[in-house]
């Protein structure tokens, strides 16, 4: 077969796969899960990234050895949260069955939150890093996560505490960066849930300032809300940045 014909067939296959991947039509009477978040006044709840997988429309991939293999097809859907009238809750429903020719099934969804105004923690704060929450519905690994997850089922309410950390002189131009701290990345494996309510409790008065080491081998200098100073050689994942520890030094 001529080389030009090979490229033509590859292009045709690629275009056909793309057409199939867009065939997404959840049945009107299909199962859904309602995702709701209690929105603090100074926090933005970012849209959900919902990932669907298809065993019917599999993606061709090359292995490290150069062989051709396949994996479940991938479809990304962005679902915004909508305010519920008369409350501080934002929510939306996500279809478990994506339908269509490929018979899409939900794999996982991720949403994030961040401070609306990062400059309330200082005029030099340039970066505003969001915090991710991951919910899994199958055994496919989500795009973000550390491999660990907590099993949940039924209609649940999740409440977690958070506080801000400002990393001083963290960017390449010497500006500061704002991070949300208090919980590691949360990943949940969902079983038979029709409603999930996430309630993030923000303690913006529990600001921790973190100064990078002056030389290699030194720890971070942490300054807590009560003015106490400690050196942390395991920042940011240490006892000194856990919520309960910081809470004790908030007053």
JSON list of C-alpha atoms in Angstrom, two decimals:
[
{"chain": "A", "resi": 1, "resn": "UNK", "atom": "CA", "xyz": [0.00, 0.00, 0.00]},
{"chain": "A", "resi": 2, "resn": "UNK", "atom": "CA", "xyz": [1.30, 3.46, -0.88]},
{"chain": "A", "resi": 3, "resn": "UNK", "atom": "CA", "xyz": [2.38, 5.72, 1.95]},
{"chain": "A", "resi": 4, "resn": "UNK", "atom": "CA", "xyz": [-0.16, 8.37, 0.91]},
{"chain": "A", "resi": 5, "resn": "UNK", "atom": "CA", "xyz": [-2.97, 5.81, 1.16]},
{"chain": "A", "resi": 6, "resn": "UNK", "atom": "CA", "xyz": [-1.84, 4.83, 4.67]},
{"chain": "A", "resi": 7, "resn": "UNK", "atom": "CA", "xyz": [-1.98, 8.44, 5.82]},
{"chain": "A", "resi": 8, "resn": "UNK", "atom": "CA", "xyz": [-5.41, 8.83, 4.20]},
{"chain": "A", "resi": 9, "resn": "UNK", "atom": "CA", "xyz": [-6.80, 5.82, 6.06]},
{"chain": "A", "resi": 10, "resn": "UNK", "atom": "CA", "xyz": [-5.32, 7.02, 9.35]},
{"chain": "A", "resi": 11, "resn": "UNK", "atom": "CA", "xyz": [-6.89, 10.43, 8.86]},
{"chain": "A", "resi": 12, "resn": "UNK", "atom": "CA", "xyz": [-10.25, 8.90, 7.98]},
{"chain": "A", "resi": 13, "resn": "UNK", "atom": "CA", "xyz": [-10.14, 6.68, 11.09]},
{"chain": "A", "resi": 14, "resn": "UNK", "atom": "CA", "xyz": [-9.23, 9.66, 13.26]},
{"chain": "A", "resi": 15, "resn": "UNK", "atom": "CA", "xyz": [-12.11, 11.73, 11.92]},
{"chain": "A", "resi": 16, "resn": "UNK", "atom": "CA", "xyz": [-14.55, 8.85, 12.36]},
{"chain": "A", "resi": 17, "resn": "UNK", "atom": "CA", "xyz": [-13.46, 8.40, 16.00]},
{"chain": "A", "resi": 18, "resn": "UNK", "atom": "CA", "xyz": [-13.96, 12.11, 16.67]},
{"chain": "A", "resi": 19, "resn": "UNK", "atom": "CA", "xyz": [-17.47, 11.95, 15.20]},
{"chain": "A", "resi": 20, "resn": "UNK", "atom": "CA", "xyz": [-18.36, 9.02, 17.44]},
{"chain": "A", "resi": 21, "resn": "UNK", "atom": "CA", "xyz": [-16.92, 10.72, 20.52]},
{"chain": "A", "resi": 22, "resn": "UNK", "atom": "CA", "xyz": [-19.36, 13.61, 20.06]},
{"chain": "A", "resi": 23, "resn": "UNK", "atom": "CA", "xyz": [-22.35, 11.27, 20.00]},
{"chain": "A", "resi": 24, "resn": "UNK", "atom": "CA", "xyz": [-23.38, 12.10, 23.57]},
{"chain": "A", "resi": 25, "resn": "UNK", "atom": "CA", "xyz": [-27.07, 12.01, 24.45]},
{"chain": "A", "resi": 26, "resn": "UNK", "atom": "CA", "xyz": [-28.11, 11.06, 28.01]},
{"chain": "A", "resi": 27, "resn": "UNK", "atom": "CA", "xyz": [-31.55, 9.42, 28.08]},
{"chain": "A", "resi": 28, "resn": "UNK", "atom": "CA", "xyz": [-34.18, 11.83, 29.45]},
{"chain": "A", "resi": 29, "resn": "UNK", "atom": "CA", "xyz": [-35.27, 9.31, 32.10]},
{"chain": "A", "resi": 30, "resn": "UNK", "atom": "CA", "xyz": [-31.74, 8.19, 32.98]},
{"chain": "A", "resi": 31, "resn": "UNK", "atom": "CA", "xyz": [-30.21, 8.16, 36.46]},
{"chain": "A", "resi": 32, "resn": "UNK", "atom": "CA", "xyz": [-28.46, 11.27, 37.74]},
{"chain": "A", "resi": 33, "resn": "UNK", "atom": "CA", "xyz": [-26.54, 12.38, 40.81]},
{"chain": "A", "resi": 34, "resn": "UNK", "atom": "CA", "xyz": [-27.19, 15.83, 42.23]},
{"chain": "A", "resi": 35, "resn": "UNK", "atom": "CA", "xyz": [-24.01, 17.62, 43.27]},
{"chain": "A", "resi": 36, "resn": "UNK", "atom": "CA", "xyz": [-24.46, 20.57, 45.62]},
{"chain": "A", "resi": 37, "resn": "UNK", "atom": "CA", "xyz": [-21.93, 22.81, 47.34]},
{"chain": "A", "resi": 38, "resn": "UNK", "atom": "CA", "xyz": [-22.48, 25.27, 50.18]},
{"chain": "A", "resi": 39, "resn": "UNK", "atom": "CA", "xyz": [-20.81, 28.38, 48.76]},
{"chain": "A", "resi": 40, "resn": "UNK", "atom": "CA", "xyz": [-19.03, 30.74, 51.18]},
{"chain": "A", "resi": 41, "resn": "UNK", "atom": "CA", "xyz": [-19.46, 34.39, 50.24]},
{"chain": "A", "resi": 42, "resn": "UNK", "atom": "CA", "xyz": [-15.78, 34.96, 49.38]},
{"chain": "A", "resi": 43, "resn": "UNK", "atom": "CA", "xyz": [-15.24, 31.68, 47.49]},
{"chain": "A", "resi": 44, "resn": "UNK", "atom": "CA", "xyz": [-15.76, 30.78, 43.83]},
{"chain": "A", "resi": 45, "resn": "UNK", "atom": "CA", "xyz": [-16.98, 27.26, 43.07]},
{"chain": "A", "resi": 46, "resn": "UNK", "atom": "CA", "xyz": [-15.57, 26.36, 39.64]},
{"chain": "A", "resi": 47, "resn": "UNK", "atom": "CA", "xyz": [-17.47, 24.21, 37.09]},
{"chain": "A", "resi": 48, "resn": "UNK", "atom": "CA", "xyz": [-17.30, 20.44, 37.24]},
{"chain": "A", "resi": 49, "resn": "UNK", "atom": "CA", "xyz": [-15.14, 18.53, 34.75]},
{"chain": "A", "resi": 50, "resn": "UNK", "atom": "CA", "xyz": [-17.16, 15.37, 34.14]},
{"chain": "A", "resi": 51, "resn": "UNK", "atom": "CA", "xyz": [-15.39, 12.48, 32.40]},
{"chain": "A", "resi": 52, "resn": "UNK", "atom": "CA", "xyz": [-17.28, 9.68, 30.66]},
{"chain": "A", "resi": 53, "resn": "UNK", "atom": "CA", "xyz": [-15.76, 6.41, 29.41]},
{"chain": "A", "resi": 54, "resn": "UNK", "atom": "CA", "xyz": [-16.84, 4.03, 26.66]},
{"chain": "A", "resi": 55, "resn": "UNK", "atom": "CA", "xyz": [-15.84, 0.39, 26.25]},
{"chain": "A", "resi": 56, "resn": "UNK", "atom": "CA", "xyz": [-17.60, 0.33, 22.89]},
{"chain": "A", "resi": 57, "resn": "UNK", "atom": "CA", "xyz": [-15.66, 3.24, 21.35]},
{"chain": "A", "resi": 58, "resn": "UNK", "atom": "CA", "xyz": [-12.14, 2.53, 22.49]},
{"chain": "A", "resi": 59, "resn": "UNK", "atom": "CA", "xyz": [-9.16, 4.79, 21.78]},
{"chain": "A", "resi": 60, "resn": "UNK", "atom": "CA", "xyz": [-6.13, 3.37, 19.99]},
{"chain": "A", "resi": 61, "resn": "UNK", "atom": "CA", "xyz": [-2.85, 4.02, 21.83]},
{"chain": "A", "resi": 62, "resn": "UNK", "atom": "CA", "xyz": [0.80, 3.12, 21.37]},
{"chain": "A", "resi": 63, "resn": "UNK", "atom": "CA", "xyz": [2.59, 1.29, 24.17]},
{"chain": "A", "resi": 64, "resn": "UNK", "atom": "CA", "xyz": [6.14, 2.10, 25.27]},
{"chain": "A", "resi": 65, "resn": "UNK", "atom": "CA", "xyz": [7.28, -0.82, 23.11]},
{"chain": "A", "resi": 66, "resn": "UNK", "atom": "CA", "xyz": [5.65, 0.72, 20.04]},
{"chain": "A", "resi": 67, "resn": "UNK", "atom": "CA", "xyz": [2.78, -1.78, 19.84]},
{"chain": "A", "resi": 68, "resn": "UNK", "atom": "CA", "xyz": [-0.81, -0.71, 19.24]},
{"chain": "A", "resi": 69, "resn": "UNK", "atom": "CA", "xyz": [-3.20, -1.14, 22.15]},
{"chain": "A", "resi": 70, "resn": "UNK", "atom": "CA", "xyz": [-6.50, 0.41, 23.23]},
{"chain": "A", "resi": 71, "resn": "UNK", "atom": "CA", "xyz": [-8.25, 1.94, 26.21]},
{"chain": "A", "resi": 72, "resn": "UNK", "atom": "CA", "xyz": [-11.77, 3.01, 27.07]},
{"chain": "A", "resi": 73, "resn": "UNK", "atom": "CA", "xyz": [-12.91, 6.01, 25.05]},
{"chain": "A", "resi": 74, "resn": "UNK", "atom": "CA", "xyz": [-12.87, 9.44, 26.73]},
{"chain": "A", "resi": 75, "resn": "UNK", "atom": "CA", "xyz": [-15.44, 12.25, 26.71]},
{"chain": "A", "resi": 76, "resn": "UNK", "atom": "CA", "xyz": [-15.11, 15.46, 28.76]},
{"chain": "A", "resi": 77, "resn": "UNK", "atom": "CA", "xyz": [-18.13, 17.54, 29.70]},
{"chain": "A", "resi": 78, "resn": "UNK", "atom": "CA", "xyz": [-18.02, 20.83, 31.61]},
{"chain": "A", "resi": 79, "resn": "UNK", "atom": "CA", "xyz": [-20.99, 21.32, 33.94]},
{"chain": "A", "resi": 80, "resn": "UNK", "atom": "CA", "xyz": [-21.40, 24.69, 35.73]},
{"chain": "A", "resi": 81, "resn": "UNK", "atom": "CA", "xyz": [-22.96, 25.04, 39.16]},
{"chain": "A", "resi": 82, "resn": "UNK", "atom": "CA", "xyz": [-26.18, 27.03, 39.39]},
{"chain": "A", "resi": 83, "resn": "UNK", "atom": "CA", "xyz": [-27.37, 29.04, 42.42]},
{"chain": "A", "resi": 84, "resn": "UNK", "atom": "CA", "xyz": [-30.38, 27.67, 44.28]},
{"chain": "A", "resi": 85, "resn": "UNK", "atom": "CA", "xyz": [-32.89, 30.42, 44.97]},
{"chain": "A", "resi": 86, "resn": "UNK", "atom": "CA", "xyz": [-33.06, 31.60, 48.57]},
{"chain": "A", "resi": 87, "resn": "UNK", "atom": "CA", "xyz": [-29.96, 29.75, 49.76]},
{"chain": "A", "resi": 88, "resn": "UNK", "atom": "CA", "xyz": [-26.16, 29.81, 49.68]},
{"chain": "A", "resi": 89, "resn": "UNK", "atom": "CA", "xyz": [-26.06, 26.51, 47.78]},
{"chain": "A", "resi": 90, "resn": "UNK", "atom": "CA", "xyz": [-24.99, 26.01, 44.18]},
{"chain": "A", "resi": 91, "resn": "UNK", "atom": "CA", "xyz": [-25.80, 22.74, 42.45]},
{"chain": "A", "resi": 92, "resn": "UNK", "atom": "CA", "xyz": [-26.39, 20.78, 39.28]},
{"chain": "A", "resi": 93, "resn": "UNK", "atom": "CA", "xyz": [-27.25, 17.23, 38.27]},
{"chain": "A", "resi": 94, "resn": "UNK", "atom": "CA", "xyz": [-24.88, 14.95, 36.39]},
{"chain": "A", "resi": 95, "resn": "UNK", "atom": "CA", "xyz": [-26.06, 12.10, 34.18]},
{"chain": "A", "resi": 96, "resn": "UNK", "atom": "CA", "xyz": [-24.64, 8.69, 35.05]},
{"chain": "A", "resi": 97, "resn": "UNK", "atom": "CA", "xyz": [-25.47, 7.32, 31.58]},
{"chain": "A", "resi": 98, "resn": "UNK", "atom": "CA", "xyz": [-24.18, 9.40, 28.67]},
{"chain": "A", "resi": 99, "resn": "UNK", "atom": "CA", "xyz": [-26.02, 7.33, 26.09]},
{"chain": "A", "resi": 100, "resn": "UNK", "atom": "CA", "xyz": [-25.30, 7.71, 22.38]},
{"chain": "A", "resi": 101, "resn": "UNK", "atom": "CA", "xyz": [-23.76, 5.21, 20.01]},
{"chain": "A", "resi": 102, "resn": "UNK", "atom": "CA", "xyz": [-20.74, 4.79, 22.30]},
{"chain": "A", "resi": 103, "resn": "UNK", "atom": "CA", "xyz": [-22.89, 4.06, 25.38]},
{"chain": "A", "resi": 104, "resn": "UNK", "atom": "CA", "xyz": [-20.95, 6.50, 27.55]},
{"chain": "A", "resi": 105, "resn": "UNK", "atom": "CA", "xyz": [-20.81, 5.84, 31.31]},
{"chain": "A", "resi": 106, "resn": "UNK", "atom": "CA", "xyz": [-19.68, 8.32, 33.94]},
{"chain": "A", "resi": 107, "resn": "UNK", "atom": "CA", "xyz": [-16.15, 7.69, 35.18]},
{"chain": "A", "resi": 108, "resn": "UNK", "atom": "CA", "xyz": [-15.42, 10.61, 37.50]},
{"chain": "A", "resi": 109, "resn": "UNK", "atom": "CA", "xyz": [-15.93, 14.29, 38.04]},
{"chain": "A", "resi": 110, "resn": "UNK", "atom": "CA", "xyz": [-13.77, 16.98, 39.57]},
{"chain": "A", "resi": 111, "resn": "UNK", "atom": "CA", "xyz": [-14.61, 20.43, 40.83]},
{"chain": "A", "resi": 112, "resn": "UNK", "atom": "CA", "xyz": [-12.47, 23.10, 42.45]},
{"chain": "A", "resi": 113, "resn": "UNK", "atom": "CA", "xyz": [-12.85, 26.20, 44.55]},
{"chain": "A", "resi": 114, "resn": "UNK", "atom": "CA", "xyz": [-10.71, 29.28, 45.08]},
{"chain": "A", "resi": 115, "resn": "UNK", "atom": "CA", "xyz": [-10.82, 32.68, 46.74]},
{"chain": "A", "resi": 116, "resn": "UNK", "atom": "CA", "xyz": [-12.64, 35.34, 44.72]},
{"chain": "A", "resi": 117, "resn": "UNK", "atom": "CA", "xyz": [-10.17, 38.07, 45.66]},
{"chain": "A", "resi": 118, "resn": "UNK", "atom": "CA", "xyz": [-6.63, 36.89, 46.36]},
{"chain": "A", "resi": 119, "resn": "UNK", "atom": "CA", "xyz": [-5.43, 40.41, 47.20]},
{"chain": "A", "resi": 120, "resn": "UNK", "atom": "CA", "xyz": [-7.27, 40.37, 50.54]},
{"chain": "A", "resi": 121, "resn": "UNK", "atom": "CA", "xyz": [-4.22, 38.44, 51.75]},
{"chain": "A", "resi": 122, "resn": "UNK", "atom": "CA", "xyz": [-1.74, 40.99, 50.40]},
{"chain": "A", "resi": 123, "resn": "UNK", "atom": "CA", "xyz": [-1.14, 43.21, 47.41]},
{"chain": "A", "resi": 124, "resn": "UNK", "atom": "CA", "xyz": [1.80, 41.03, 46.32]},
{"chain": "A", "resi": 125, "resn": "UNK", "atom": "CA", "xyz": [-0.30, 37.86, 45.95]},
{"chain": "A", "resi": 126, "resn": "UNK", "atom": "CA", "xyz": [-0.15, 36.99, 42.27]},
{"chain": "A", "resi": 127, "resn": "UNK", "atom": "CA", "xyz": [-1.22, 33.35, 42.07]},
{"chain": "A", "resi": 128, "resn": "UNK", "atom": "CA", "xyz": [-4.46, 31.87, 43.40]},
{"chain": "A", "resi": 129, "resn": "UNK", "atom": "CA", "xyz": [-4.30, 28.06, 43.46]},
{"chain": "A", "resi": 130, "resn": "UNK", "atom": "CA", "xyz": [-7.60, 26.19, 43.54]},
{"chain": "A", "resi": 131, "resn": "UNK", "atom": "CA", "xyz": [-8.41, 23.09, 45.60]},
{"chain": "A", "resi": 132, "resn": "UNK", "atom": "CA", "xyz": [-9.68, 19.93, 43.86]},
{"chain": "A", "resi": 133, "resn": "UNK", "atom": "CA", "xyz": [-12.37, 17.47, 44.96]},
{"chain": "A", "resi": 134, "resn": "UNK", "atom": "CA", "xyz": [-12.62, 14.20, 43.00]},
{"chain": "A", "resi": 135, "resn": "UNK", "atom": "CA", "xyz": [-15.52, 11.73, 42.82]},
{"chain": "A", "resi": 136, "resn": "UNK", "atom": "CA", "xyz": [-14.95, 8.36, 41.08]},
{"chain": "A", "resi": 137, "resn": "UNK", "atom": "CA", "xyz": [-17.65, 6.02, 39.74]},
{"chain": "A", "resi": 138, "resn": "UNK", "atom": "CA", "xyz": [-15.53, 3.27, 38.16]},
{"chain": "A", "resi": 139, "resn": "UNK", "atom": "CA", "xyz": [-12.03, 1.81, 38.39]},
{"chain": "A", "resi": 140, "resn": "UNK", "atom": "CA", "xyz": [-10.43, 4.17, 35.86]},
{"chain": "A", "resi": 141, "resn": "UNK", "atom": "CA", "xyz": [-7.87, 6.50, 37.41]},
{"chain": "A", "resi": 142, "resn": "UNK", "atom": "CA", "xyz": [-8.98, 10.15, 37.49]},
{"chain": "A", "resi": 143, "resn": "UNK", "atom": "CA", "xyz": [-6.74, 12.77, 35.82]},
{"chain": "A", "resi": 144, "resn": "UNK", "atom": "CA", "xyz": [-5.71, 14.13, 39.23]},
{"chain": "A", "resi": 145, "resn": "UNK", "atom": "CA", "xyz": [-5.28, 12.32, 42.52]},
{"chain": "A", "resi": 146, "resn": "UNK", "atom": "CA", "xyz": [-2.73, 10.41, 44.59]},
{"chain": "A", "resi": 147, "resn": "UNK", "atom": "CA", "xyz": [-4.20, 6.94, 44.09]},
{"chain": "A", "resi": 148, "resn": "UNK", "atom": "CA", "xyz": [-6.00, 6.86, 47.44]},
{"chain": "A", "resi": 149, "resn": "UNK", "atom": "CA", "xyz": [-9.74, 7.23, 47.88]},
{"chain": "A", "resi": 150, "resn": "UNK", "atom": "CA", "xyz": [-12.52, 6.94, 50.43]},
{"chain": "A", "resi": 151, "resn": "UNK", "atom": "CA", "xyz": [-15.60, 4.81, 49.73]},
{"chain": "A", "resi": 152, "resn": "UNK", "atom": "CA", "xyz": [-18.97, 6.55, 50.07]},
{"chain": "A", "resi": 153, "resn": "UNK", "atom": "CA", "xyz": [-22.53, 5.49, 49.32]},
{"chain": "A", "resi": 154, "resn": "UNK", "atom": "CA", "xyz": [-26.06, 6.79, 49.60]},
{"chain": "A", "resi": 155, "resn": "UNK", "atom": "CA", "xyz": [-26.96, 10.44, 49.98]},
{"chain": "A", "resi": 156, "resn": "UNK", "atom": "CA", "xyz": [-24.12, 12.06, 51.88]},
{"chain": "A", "resi": 157, "resn": "UNK", "atom": "CA", "xyz": [-22.96, 15.36, 53.36]},
{"chain": "A", "resi": 158, "resn": "UNK", "atom": "CA", "xyz": [-19.22, 16.06, 53.46]},
{"chain": "A", "resi": 159, "resn": "UNK", "atom": "CA", "xyz": [-17.92, 18.86, 55.68]},
{"chain": "A", "resi": 160, "resn": "UNK", "atom": "CA", "xyz": [-14.26, 19.87, 55.62]},
{"chain": "A", "resi": 161, "resn": "UNK", "atom": "CA", "xyz": [-12.29, 22.78, 57.12]},
{"chain": "A", "resi": 162, "resn": "UNK", "atom": "CA", "xyz": [-9.91, 25.00, 55.16]},
{"chain": "A", "resi": 163, "resn": "UNK", "atom": "CA", "xyz": [-7.63, 27.95, 55.78]},
{"chain": "A", "resi": 164, "resn": "UNK", "atom": "CA", "xyz": [-5.31, 30.06, 53.59]},
{"chain": "A", "resi": 165, "resn": "UNK", "atom": "CA", "xyz": [-1.54, 29.83, 53.27]},
{"chain": "A", "resi": 166, "resn": "UNK", "atom": "CA", "xyz": [0.46, 32.53, 51.50]},
{"chain": "A", "resi": 167, "resn": "UNK", "atom": "CA", "xyz": [3.81, 31.40, 50.12]},
{"chain": "A", "resi": 168, "resn": "UNK", "atom": "CA", "xyz": [6.07, 34.43, 50.16]},
{"chain": "A", "resi": 169, "resn": "UNK", "atom": "CA", "xyz": [8.27, 35.23, 47.15]},
{"chain": "A", "resi": 170, "resn": "UNK", "atom": "CA", "xyz": [7.10, 32.01, 45.53]},
{"chain": "A", "resi": 171, "resn": "UNK", "atom": "CA", "xyz": [6.79, 33.02, 41.87]},
{"chain": "A", "resi": 172, "resn": "UNK", "atom": "CA", "xyz": [9.66, 33.57, 39.44]},
{"chain": "A", "resi": 173, "resn": "UNK", "atom": "CA", "xyz": [9.21, 37.35, 39.74]},
{"chain": "A", "resi": 174, "resn": "UNK", "atom": "CA", "xyz": [9.24, 37.33, 43.54]},
{"chain": "A", "resi": 175, "resn": "UNK", "atom": "CA", "xyz": [5.48, 37.65, 44.03]},
{"chain": "A", "resi": 176, "resn": "UNK", "atom": "CA", "xyz": [3.44, 35.66, 46.57]},
{"chain": "A", "resi": 177, "resn": "UNK", "atom": "CA", "xyz": [1.10, 32.70, 45.93]},
{"chain": "A", "resi": 178, "resn": "UNK", "atom": "CA", "xyz": [-2.16, 31.89, 47.74]},
{"chain": "A", "resi": 179, "resn": "UNK", "atom": "CA", "xyz": [-2.99, 28.27, 48.56]},
{"chain": "A", "resi": 180, "resn": "UNK", "atom": "CA", "xyz": [-5.96, 26.67, 50.26]},
{"chain": "A", "resi": 181, "resn": "UNK", "atom": "CA", "xyz": [-4.82, 24.30, 52.99]},
{"chain": "A", "resi": 182, "resn": "UNK", "atom": "CA", "xyz": [-6.38, 22.09, 55.63]},
{"chain": "A", "resi": 183, "resn": "UNK", "atom": "CA", "xyz": [-7.22, 18.91, 53.75]},
{"chain": "A", "resi": 184, "resn": "UNK", "atom": "CA", "xyz": [-5.22, 16.85, 51.26]},
{"chain": "A", "resi": 185, "resn": "UNK", "atom": "CA", "xyz": [-6.76, 16.29, 47.84]},
{"chain": "A", "resi": 186, "resn": "UNK", "atom": "CA", "xyz": [-10.07, 14.57, 48.53]},
{"chain": "A", "resi": 187, "resn": "UNK", "atom": "CA", "xyz": [-10.94, 11.58, 46.34]},
{"chain": "A", "resi": 188, "resn": "UNK", "atom": "CA", "xyz": [-14.12, 9.57, 46.86]},
{"chain": "A", "resi": 189, "resn": "UNK", "atom": "CA", "xyz": [-15.30, 6.30, 45.26]},
{"chain": "A", "resi": 190, "resn": "UNK", "atom": "CA", "xyz": [-19.07, 6.67, 44.90]},
{"chain": "A", "resi": 191, "resn": "UNK", "atom": "CA", "xyz": [-21.57, 3.82, 45.19]},
{"chain": "A", "resi": 192, "resn": "UNK", "atom": "CA", "xyz": [-25.35, 4.26, 44.71]},
{"chain": "A", "resi": 193, "resn": "UNK", "atom": "CA", "xyz": [-25.52, 7.97, 45.50]},
{"chain": "A", "resi": 194, "resn": "UNK", "atom": "CA", "xyz": [-28.30, 10.19, 44.23]},
{"chain": "A", "resi": 195, "resn": "UNK", "atom": "CA", "xyz": [-27.22, 13.36, 46.04]},
{"chain": "A", "resi": 196, "resn": "UNK", "atom": "CA", "xyz": [-23.89, 14.68, 47.31]},
{"chain": "A", "resi": 197, "resn": "UNK", "atom": "CA", "xyz": [-23.61, 17.85, 49.41]},
{"chain": "A", "resi": 198, "resn": "UNK", "atom": "CA", "xyz": [-20.15, 19.28, 49.99]},
{"chain": "A", "resi": 199, "resn": "UNK", "atom": "CA", "xyz": [-19.80, 21.87, 52.75]},
{"chain": "A", "resi": 200, "resn": "UNK", "atom": "CA", "xyz": [-16.37, 23.59, 52.77]},
{"chain": "A", "resi": 201, "resn": "UNK", "atom": "CA", "xyz": [-15.88, 25.64, 55.94]},
{"chain": "A", "resi": 202, "resn": "UNK", "atom": "CA", "xyz": [-13.35, 28.42, 55.38]},
{"chain": "A", "resi": 203, "resn": "UNK", "atom": "CA", "xyz": [-11.39, 30.03, 58.20]},
{"chain": "A", "resi": 204, "resn": "UNK", "atom": "CA", "xyz": [-9.94, 33.04, 56.43]},
{"chain": "A", "resi": 205, "resn": "UNK", "atom": "CA", "xyz": [-8.75, 34.50, 59.74]},
{"chain": "A", "resi": 206, "resn": "UNK", "atom": "CA", "xyz": [-6.37, 31.55, 60.17]},
{"chain": "A", "resi": 207, "resn": "UNK", "atom": "CA", "xyz": [-3.81, 32.89, 57.69]},
{"chain": "A", "resi": 208, "resn": "UNK", "atom": "CA", "xyz": [-0.40, 31.21, 57.70]},
{"chain": "A", "resi": 209, "resn": "UNK", "atom": "CA", "xyz": [2.53, 32.93, 56.00]},
{"chain": "A", "resi": 210, "resn": "UNK", "atom": "CA", "xyz": [5.26, 30.62, 54.69]},
{"chain": "A", "resi": 211, "resn": "UNK", "atom": "CA", "xyz": [8.73, 31.92, 53.83]},
{"chain": "A", "resi": 212, "resn": "UNK", "atom": "CA", "xyz": [11.00, 29.73, 51.67]},
{"chain": "A", "resi": 213, "resn": "UNK", "atom": "CA", "xyz": [14.39, 28.51, 52.99]},
{"chain": "A", "resi": 214, "resn": "UNK", "atom": "CA", "xyz": [17.22, 30.99, 52.66]},
{"chain": "A", "resi": 215, "resn": "UNK", "atom": "CA", "xyz": [19.62, 28.21, 51.72]},
{"chain": "A", "resi": 216, "resn": "UNK", "atom": "CA", "xyz": [19.44, 24.54, 50.76]},
{"chain": "A", "resi": 217, "resn": "UNK", "atom": "CA", "xyz": [18.67, 22.29, 53.72]},
{"chain": "A", "resi": 218, "resn": "UNK", "atom": "CA", "xyz": [16.83, 24.93, 55.71]},
{"chain": "A", "resi": 219, "resn": "UNK", "atom": "CA", "xyz": [13.12, 24.52, 56.39]},
{"chain": "A", "resi": 220, "resn": "UNK", "atom": "CA", "xyz": [10.27, 26.89, 55.64]},
{"chain": "A", "resi": 221, "resn": "UNK", "atom": "CA", "xyz": [9.60, 29.59, 58.19]},
{"chain": "A", "resi": 222, "resn": "UNK", "atom": "CA", "xyz": [5.92, 29.46, 59.13]},
{"chain": "A", "resi": 223, "resn": "UNK", "atom": "CA", "xyz": [4.22, 32.38, 60.87]},
{"chain": "A", "resi": 224, "resn": "UNK", "atom": "CA", "xyz": [0.88, 31.45, 62.42]},
{"chain": "A", "resi": 225, "resn": "UNK", "atom": "CA", "xyz": [-2.15, 33.69, 63.11]},
{"chain": "A", "resi": 226, "resn": "UNK", "atom": "CA", "xyz": [-1.07, 34.27, 66.74]},
{"chain": "A", "resi": 227, "resn": "UNK", "atom": "CA", "xyz": [2.40, 35.43, 65.62]},
{"chain": "A", "resi": 228, "resn": "UNK", "atom": "CA", "xyz": [4.19, 32.23, 66.58]},
{"chain": "A", "resi": 229, "resn": "UNK", "atom": "CA", "xyz": [7.09, 31.24, 64.32]},
{"chain": "A", "resi": 230, "resn": "UNK", "atom": "CA", "xyz": [8.23, 27.70, 63.57]},
{"chain": "A", "resi": 231, "resn": "UNK", "atom": "CA", "xyz": [10.63, 26.07, 61.13]},
{"chain": "A", "resi": 232, "resn": "UNK", "atom": "CA", "xyz": [9.10, 23.29, 59.01]},
{"chain": "A", "resi": 233, "resn": "UNK", "atom": "CA", "xyz": [11.40, 20.93, 57.08]},
{"chain": "A", "resi": 234, "resn": "UNK", "atom": "CA", "xyz": [8.45, 18.98, 55.60]},
{"chain": "A", "resi": 235, "resn": "UNK", "atom": "CA", "xyz": [6.30, 21.84, 54.32]},
{"chain": "A", "resi": 236, "resn": "UNK", "atom": "CA", "xyz": [3.57, 21.71, 53.10]},
{"chain": "A", "resi": 237, "resn": "UNK", "atom": "CA", "xyz": [2.79, 18.12, 54.15]},
{"chain": "A", "resi": 238, "resn": "UNK", "atom": "CA", "xyz": [3.52, 18.06, 57.85]},
{"chain": "A", "resi": 239, "resn": "UNK", "atom": "CA", "xyz": [1.88, 18.23, 61.25]},
{"chain": "A", "resi": 240, "resn": "UNK", "atom": "CA", "xyz": [2.58, 21.97, 61.34]},
{"chain": "A", "resi": 241, "resn": "UNK", "atom": "CA", "xyz": [0.15, 22.64, 58.49]},
{"chain": "A", "resi": 242, "resn": "UNK", "atom": "CA", "xyz": [-2.71, 20.41, 59.61]},
{"chain": "A", "resi": 243, "resn": "UNK", "atom": "CA", "xyz": [-5.94, 22.21, 60.39]},
{"chain": "A", "resi": 244, "resn": "UNK", "atom": "CA", "xyz": [-6.08, 21.26, 64.07]},
{"chain": "A", "resi": 245, "resn": "UNK", "atom": "CA", "xyz": [-2.49, 22.42, 64.61]},
{"chain": "A", "resi": 246, "resn": "UNK", "atom": "CA", "xyz": [-3.09, 25.79, 62.96]},
{"chain": "A", "resi": 247, "resn": "UNK", "atom": "CA", "xyz": [-6.41, 26.22, 64.79]},
{"chain": "A", "resi": 248, "resn": "UNK", "atom": "CA", "xyz": [-4.56, 26.02, 68.11]},
{"chain": "A", "resi": 249, "resn": "UNK", "atom": "CA", "xyz": [-2.38, 28.91, 66.95]},
{"chain": "A", "resi": 250, "resn": "UNK", "atom": "CA", "xyz": [-5.15, 31.11, 65.63]},
{"chain": "A", "resi": 251, "resn": "UNK", "atom": "CA", "xyz": [-5.53, 33.03, 68.90]}
]
